[in-house]
Amino acid sequence: MVKPTLSFSEALNASTSKIFDCKGRSRRSEFWWSYLAAFVLSAVLPFLSPLLMLATIPLTIRRLHDTGRSGWWWGVGALLNVGIFIMVFFWLVSSFFYTSNVYEYGNDEFNNMAYENMSFMVKFFIYLAIIYIYRIVLIVFCCQDSEFFENKYGPSPKYGEEGLGDL
């Protein structure tokens, strides 16, 4: 038997009762209503934004579980974000050393610095494109319907333990 869509308050109750739990499954309505609430709270109270982002991690993992996917799909995005920060950090460090050498060695070092900056920008935008493609894929995964039957992450919160039953 298909259970009806959760209301806003039911979805928030369901997500906040399992706020630190990465096990199990979460329905689409629970996921999207909770993300809407986190977005609005972040807009109204921006200092809460990092805390709300952390609070949505287990929810996203449970949503992925509901579609039959591992929570490591979320982990891939985290690794991509760490990678881009490392890339920018090394570019800043190398730019600092190139800048200090320009004054000492002149135009040749300036041309090398310009080439390195262009090379970095190309790599940066390619990496950014990969991150945005990944995010689109993750949104598509989160928009998909629940698996009908119990999967390795638990029973379906939408269809119950019997799956589709008599549908």
C-alpha atoms as an extended CHARMM CRD file, in Angstrom:
* protein
*
       167  EXT
         1         1  MET       CA              0.0000000000        0.0000000000        0.0000000000  PROA      1               0.0000000000
         2         2  VAL       CA              1.4370000000        3.3580000000       -1.0450000000  PROA      2               0.0000000000
         3         3  LYS       CA              1.6090000000        5.8140000000        1.7910000000  PROA      3               0.0000000000
         4         4  PRO       CA              0.6410000000        9.4040000000        0.9190000000  PROA      4               0.0000000000
         5         5  THR       CA              3.1710000000       12.1790000000        0.5470000000  PROA      5               0.0000000000
         6         6  LEU       CA              4.3900000000       13.6610000000        3.8170000000  PROA      6               0.0000000000
         7         7  SER       CA              3.2240000000       17.1350000000        4.7430000000  PROA      7               0.0000000000
         8         8  PHE       CA              5.7460000000       19.8480000000        5.5750000000  PROA      8               0.0000000000
         9         9  SER       CA              5.5130000000       19.2760000000        9.3370000000  PROA      9               0.0000000000
        10        10  GLU       CA              5.5830000000       15.4670000000        8.9860000000  PROA      10              0.0000000000
        11        11  ALA       CA              8.6530000000       15.6850000000        6.7590000000  PROA      11              0.0000000000
        12        12  LEU       CA             10.4860000000       17.9620000000        9.2090000000  PROA      12              0.0000000000
        13        13  ASN       CA              9.5600000000       15.7080000000       12.1190000000  PROA      13              0.0000000000
        14        14  ALA       CA             10.8130000000       12.6560000000       10.2330000000  PROA      14              0.0000000000
        15        15  SER       CA             14.1140000000       14.2830000000        9.2490000000  PROA      15              0.0000000000
        16        16  THR       CA             14.8350000000       15.9030000000       12.6150000000  PROA      16              0.0000000000
        17        17  SER       CA             14.0900000000       12.6910000000       14.5070000000  PROA      17              0.0000000000
        18        18  LYS       CA             16.8850000000       11.0300000000       12.5020000000  PROA      18              0.0000000000
        19        19  ILE       CA             19.1250000000       14.0830000000       12.1240000000  PROA      19              0.0000000000
        20        20  PHE       CA             22.4040000000       12.2600000000       12.8950000000  PROA      20              0.0000000000
        21        21  ASP       CA             21.4000000000        8.8720000000       11.4990000000  PROA      21              0.0000000000
        22        22  CYS       CA             22.9080000000        7.8580000000        8.1510000000  PROA      22              0.0000000000
        23        23  LYS       CA             21.2770000000        4.4290000000        8.2280000000  PROA      23              0.0000000000
        24        24  GLY       CA             17.9230000000        3.7020000000        6.7050000000  PROA      24              0.0000000000
        25        25  ARG       CA             15.9610000000        5.4680000000        4.0120000000  PROA      25              0.0000000000
        26        26  SER       CA             14.2280000000        8.8320000000        3.5210000000  PROA      26              0.0000000000
        27        27  ARG       CA             11.3820000000        9.6530000000        1.1740000000  PROA      27              0.0000000000
        28        28  ARG       CA             11.4810000000       12.3820000000       -1.4430000000  PROA      28              0.0000000000
        29        29  SER       CA              8.9820000000       14.5410000000        0.4300000000  PROA      29              0.0000000000
        30        30  GLU       CA             11.0560000000       14.3120000000        3.6190000000  PROA      30              0.0000000000
        31        31  PHE       CA             14.1980000000       15.2170000000        1.6730000000  PROA      31              0.0000000000
        32        32  TRP       CA             12.8250000000       18.1590000000       -0.3330000000  PROA      32              0.0000000000
        33        33  TRP       CA             10.7640000000       19.7220000000        2.4680000000  PROA      33              0.0000000000
        34        34  SER       CA             13.7800000000       19.5430000000        4.7760000000  PROA      34              0.0000000000
        35        35  TYR       CA             16.0640000000       21.0690000000        2.1630000000  PROA      35              0.0000000000
        36        36  LEU       CA             13.5320000000       23.8710000000        1.6030000000  PROA      36              0.0000000000
        37        37  ALA       CA             13.4430000000       24.5710000000        5.3470000000  PROA      37              0.0000000000
        38        38  ALA       CA             17.2700000000       24.5560000000        5.5060000000  PROA      38              0.0000000000
        39        39  PHE       CA             17.4650000000       26.9150000000        2.5130000000  PROA      39              0.0000000000
        40        40  VAL       CA             14.9670000000       29.3800000000        3.9960000000  PROA      40              0.0000000000
        41        41  LEU       CA             16.6700000000       29.2880000000        7.4050000000  PROA      41              0.0000000000
        42        42  SER       CA             20.0460000000       29.8680000000        5.7330000000  PROA      42              0.0000000000
        43        43  ALA       CA             18.6570000000       32.8680000000        3.8840000000  PROA      43              0.0000000000
        44        44  VAL       CA             17.0860000000       34.3520000000        7.0260000000  PROA      44              0.0000000000
        45        45  LEU       CA             19.8960000000       33.4150000000        9.4450000000  PROA      45              0.0000000000
        46        46  PRO       CA             23.0950000000       33.0740000000        7.3570000000  PROA      46              0.0000000000
        47        47  PHE       CA             25.2570000000       32.2530000000       10.3930000000  PROA      47              0.0000000000
        48        48  LEU       CA             23.3480000000       28.9290000000       10.6490000000  PROA      48              0.0000000000
        49        49  SER       CA             24.2270000000       27.9460000000        7.0930000000  PROA      49              0.0000000000
        50        50  PRO       CA             27.2760000000       25.7420000000        7.9020000000  PROA      50              0.0000000000
        51        51  LEU       CA             25.3700000000       23.9410000000       10.6410000000  PROA      51              0.0000000000
        52        52  LEU       CA             22.3850000000       23.3430000000        8.3550000000  PROA      52              0.0000000000
        53        53  MET       CA             24.6700000000       22.0400000000        5.6170000000  PROA      53              0.0000000000
        54        54  LEU       CA             26.1280000000       19.5250000000        8.0590000000  PROA      54              0.0000000000
        55        55  ALA       CA             22.6510000000       18.5270000000        9.2190000000  PROA      55              0.0000000000
        56        56  THR       CA             21.5500000000       17.7090000000        5.6660000000  PROA      56              0.0000000000
        57        57  ILE       CA             24.3950000000       15.2330000000        5.0370000000  PROA      57              0.0000000000
        58        58  PRO       CA             22.7140000000       12.2500000000        6.7560000000  PROA      58              0.0000000000
        59        59  LEU       CA             19.4160000000       13.1680000000        5.0790000000  PROA      59              0.0000000000
        60        60  THR       CA             21.0590000000       13.0950000000        1.6490000000  PROA      60              0.0000000000
        61        61  ILE       CA             22.7070000000        9.7650000000        2.4130000000  PROA      61              0.0000000000
        62        62  ARG       CA             19.3630000000        8.2870000000        3.5090000000  PROA      62              0.0000000000
        63        63  ARG       CA             17.7200000000        9.6530000000        0.3470000000  PROA      63              0.0000000000
        64        64  LEU       CA             20.3860000000        7.9470000000       -1.7670000000  PROA      64              0.0000000000
        65        65  HSD       CA             19.7760000000        4.7510000000        0.1950000000  PROA      65              0.0000000000
        66        66  ASP       CA             16.0690000000        5.0060000000       -0.6440000000  PROA      66              0.0000000000
        67        67  THR       CA             16.9220000000        4.9080000000       -4.3510000000  PROA      67              0.0000000000
        68        68  GLY       CA             19.1980000000        1.9100000000       -3.8050000000  PROA      68              0.0000000000
        69        69  ARG       CA             22.4780000000        3.8330000000       -3.9930000000  PROA      69              0.0000000000
        70        70  SER       CA             25.3390000000        4.0000000000       -1.5650000000  PROA      70              0.0000000000
        71        71  GLY       CA             25.9190000000        7.0740000000        0.5680000000  PROA      71              0.0000000000
        72        72  TRP       CA             29.3680000000        7.2220000000       -0.9790000000  PROA      72              0.0000000000
        73        73  TRP       CA             27.7590000000        9.0760000000       -3.8660000000  PROA      73              0.0000000000
        74        74  TRP       CA             27.6110000000       12.0150000000       -1.4680000000  PROA      74              0.0000000000
        75        75  GLY       CA             31.2320000000       11.3220000000       -0.4760000000  PROA      75              0.0000000000
        76        76  VAL       CA             32.3870000000       11.7220000000       -4.0760000000  PROA      76              0.0000000000
        77        77  GLY       CA             31.1040000000       15.3000000000       -4.0410000000  PROA      77              0.0000000000
        78        78  ALA       CA             32.8810000000       16.0020000000       -0.7770000000  PROA      78              0.0000000000
        79        79  LEU       CA             36.1440000000       14.7290000000       -2.2670000000  PROA      79              0.0000000000
        80        80  LEU       CA             35.6270000000       16.8620000000       -5.3810000000  PROA      80              0.0000000000
        81        81  ASN       CA             35.1120000000       19.9530000000       -3.2220000000  PROA      81              0.0000000000
        82        82  VAL       CA             38.2300000000       19.2170000000       -1.1690000000  PROA      82              0.0000000000
        83        83  GLY       CA             40.1420000000       18.7090000000       -4.4090000000  PROA      83              0.0000000000
        84        84  ILE       CA             39.2050000000       22.1180000000       -5.7750000000  PROA      84              0.0000000000
        85        85  PHE       CA             40.2930000000       23.8360000000       -2.5490000000  PROA      85              0.0000000000
        86        86  ILE       CA             43.6460000000       22.0320000000       -2.6820000000  PROA      86              0.0000000000
        87        87  MET       CA             44.0280000000       23.0490000000       -6.3190000000  PROA      87              0.0000000000
        88        88  VAL       CA             43.3630000000       26.7260000000       -5.5380000000  PROA      88              0.0000000000
        89        89  PHE       CA             45.7070000000       26.6150000000       -2.5370000000  PROA      89              0.0000000000
        90        90  PHE       CA             48.6150000000       25.2960000000       -4.6220000000  PROA      90              0.0000000000
        91        91  TRP       CA             47.9030000000       27.8470000000       -7.3360000000  PROA      91              0.0000000000
        92        92  LEU       CA             48.0270000000       30.6600000000       -4.7680000000  PROA      92              0.0000000000
        93        93  VAL       CA             51.3090000000       29.3710000000       -3.3440000000  PROA      93              0.0000000000
        94        94  SER       CA             52.8910000000       29.0050000000       -6.7820000000  PROA      94              0.0000000000
        95        95  SER       CA             51.6190000000       32.4670000000       -7.7920000000  PROA      95              0.0000000000
        96        96  PHE       CA             53.2970000000       33.9320000000       -4.7390000000  PROA      96              0.0000000000
        97        97  PHE       CA             56.6420000000       32.4110000000       -5.7060000000  PROA      97              0.0000000000
        98        98  TYR       CA             56.2610000000       33.4360000000       -9.3490000000  PROA      98              0.0000000000
        99        99  THR       CA             55.4680000000       36.9880000000       -8.2910000000  PROA      99              0.0000000000
       100       100  SER       CA             58.5590000000       37.1780000000       -6.1040000000  PROA      100             0.0000000000
       101       101  ASN       CA             60.6930000000       35.8800000000       -8.9850000000  PROA      101             0.0000000000
       102       102  VAL       CA             59.3130000000       38.3950000000      -11.5210000000  PROA      102             0.0000000000
       103       103  TYR       CA             61.0240000000       41.2430000000       -9.7370000000  PROA      103             0.0000000000
       104       104  GLU       CA             64.2820000000       39.3260000000       -9.6900000000  PROA      104             0.0000000000
       105       105  TYR       CA             64.3440000000       37.7400000000      -13.1750000000  PROA      105             0.0000000000
       106       106  GLY       CA             62.1620000000       40.0300000000      -15.3110000000  PROA      106             0.0000000000
       107       107  ASN       CA             60.0580000000       39.3040000000      -18.3920000000  PROA      107             0.0000000000
       108       108  ASP       CA             60.8420000000       35.5990000000      -18.8420000000  PROA      108             0.0000000000
       109       109  GLU       CA             59.4700000000       34.8190000000      -15.4140000000  PROA      109             0.0000000000
       110       110  PHE       CA             56.4720000000       37.0870000000      -16.0750000000  PROA      110             0.0000000000
       111       111  ASN       CA             55.6630000000       35.1070000000      -19.2490000000  PROA      111             0.0000000000
       112       112  ASN       CA             55.9600000000       31.8490000000      -17.3050000000  PROA      112             0.0000000000
       113       113  MET       CA             53.5930000000       33.2310000000      -14.6690000000  PROA      113             0.0000000000
       114       114  ALA       CA             51.0490000000       34.2500000000      -17.3320000000  PROA      114             0.0000000000
       115       115  TYR       CA             51.2300000000       30.7720000000      -18.8870000000  PROA      115             0.0000000000
       116       116  GLU       CA             50.8020000000       29.0980000000      -15.4960000000  PROA      116             0.0000000000
       117       117  ASN       CA             47.8040000000       31.2990000000      -14.6820000000  PROA      117             0.0000000000
       118       118  MET       CA             46.1100000000       30.4600000000      -17.9860000000  PROA      118             0.0000000000
       119       119  SER       CA             46.8470000000       26.7820000000      -17.4710000000  PROA      119             0.0000000000
       120       120  PHE       CA             45.3520000000       26.9530000000      -13.9880000000  PROA      120             0.0000000000
       121       121  MET       CA             42.2110000000       28.7100000000      -15.2230000000  PROA      121             0.0000000000
       122       122  VAL       CA             41.5970000000       26.0220000000      -17.8750000000  PROA      122             0.0000000000
       123       123  LYS       CA             42.0690000000       23.2340000000      -15.3140000000  PROA      123             0.0000000000
       124       124  PHE       CA             39.9100000000       25.0920000000      -12.8000000000  PROA      124             0.0000000000
       125       125  PHE       CA             36.9660000000       25.4920000000      -15.1770000000  PROA      125             0.0000000000
       126       126  ILE       CA             37.1860000000       21.8630000000      -16.3230000000  PROA      126             0.0000000000
       127       127  TYR       CA             37.1990000000       20.7510000000      -12.6850000000  PROA      127             0.0000000000
       128       128  LEU       CA             34.2810000000       23.0720000000      -11.9310000000  PROA      128             0.0000000000
       129       129  ALA       CA             32.3400000000       21.5960000000      -14.8640000000  PROA      129             0.0000000000
       130       130  ILE       CA             32.9360000000       18.1060000000      -13.4370000000  PROA      130             0.0000000000
       131       131  ILE       CA             31.6190000000       19.2450000000      -10.0420000000  PROA      131             0.0000000000
       132       132  TYR       CA             28.4660000000       20.7400000000      -11.5690000000  PROA      132             0.0000000000
       133       133  ILE       CA             27.8270000000       17.6410000000      -13.6850000000  PROA      133             0.0000000000
       134       134  TYR       CA             28.2020000000       15.5600000000      -10.5190000000  PROA      134             0.0000000000
       135       135  ARG       CA             25.7170000000       17.8070000000       -8.7010000000  PROA      135             0.0000000000
       136       136  ILE       CA             23.1790000000       17.4290000000      -11.5030000000  PROA      136             0.0000000000
       137       137  VAL       CA             23.5750000000       13.6370000000      -11.3230000000  PROA      137             0.0000000000
       138       138  LEU       CA             23.0640000000       13.7460000000       -7.5470000000  PROA      138             0.0000000000
       139       139  ILE       CA             19.8990000000       15.8480000000       -7.9400000000  PROA      139             0.0000000000
       140       140  VAL       CA             18.5770000000       13.3620000000      -10.5060000000  PROA      140             0.0000000000
       141       141  PHE       CA             19.2620000000       10.5100000000       -8.0570000000  PROA      141             0.0000000000
       142       142  CYS       CA             17.4480000000       12.3600000000       -5.2650000000  PROA      142             0.0000000000
       143       143  CYS       CA             14.4560000000       13.0300000000       -7.5380000000  PROA      143             0.0000000000
       144       144  GLN       CA             13.9550000000        9.3620000000       -8.3570000000  PROA      144             0.0000000000
       145       145  ASP       CA             11.2200000000        7.3220000000       -6.7230000000  PROA      145             0.0000000000
       146       146  SER       CA             11.8500000000        4.9820000000       -3.8270000000  PROA      146             0.0000000000
       147       147  GLU       CA             12.7100000000        1.3800000000       -4.5310000000  PROA      147             0.0000000000
       148       148  PHE       CA              9.5030000000       -0.6210000000       -4.1350000000  PROA      148             0.0000000000
       149       149  PHE       CA             10.8080000000       -3.3780000000       -1.9270000000  PROA      149             0.0000000000
       150       150  GLU       CA             13.1460000000       -3.5890000000        1.0240000000  PROA      150             0.0000000000
       151       151  ASN       CA             16.7310000000       -3.0580000000       -0.0820000000  PROA      151             0.0000000000
       152       152  LYS       CA             20.0040000000       -3.4930000000        1.8090000000  PROA      152             0.0000000000
       153       153  TYR       CA             19.3450000000       -0.1840000000        3.5990000000  PROA      153             0.0000000000
       154       154  GLY       CA             15.9840000000       -1.1730000000        5.0510000000  PROA      154             0.0000000000
       155       155  PRO       CA             12.2750000000       -1.3340000000        4.2490000000  PROA      155             0.0000000000
       156       156  SER       CA             10.6980000000        1.2270000000        1.9550000000  PROA      156             0.0000000000
       157       157  PRO       CA              9.2980000000        4.1840000000        3.9230000000  PROA      157             0.0000000000
       158       158  LYS       CA              6.8740000000        4.8370000000        1.0780000000  PROA      158             0.0000000000
       159       159  TYR       CA              5.6510000000        1.3770000000        0.1100000000  PROA      159             0.0000000000
       160       160  GLY       CA              6.0470000000       -0.3830000000        3.4460000000  PROA      160             0.0000000000
       161       161  GLU       CA              7.6700000000       -3.7220000000        4.0750000000  PROA      161             0.0000000000
       162       162  GLU       CA              5.4480000000       -5.5960000000        1.6190000000  PROA      162             0.0000000000
       163       163  GLY       CA              6.5500000000       -3.4690000000       -1.3500000000  PROA      163             0.0000000000
       164       164  LEU       CA              3.8150000000       -2.7380000000       -3.8550000000  PROA      164             0.0000000000
       165       165  GLY       CA              1.4730000000       -5.2190000000       -2.2420000000  PROA      165             0.0000000000
       166       166  ASP       CA             -1.7910000000       -5.4200000000       -4.1950000000  PROA      166             0.0000000000
       167       167  LEU       CA             -1.1730000000       -2.5440000000       -6.6170000000  PROA      167             0.0000000000
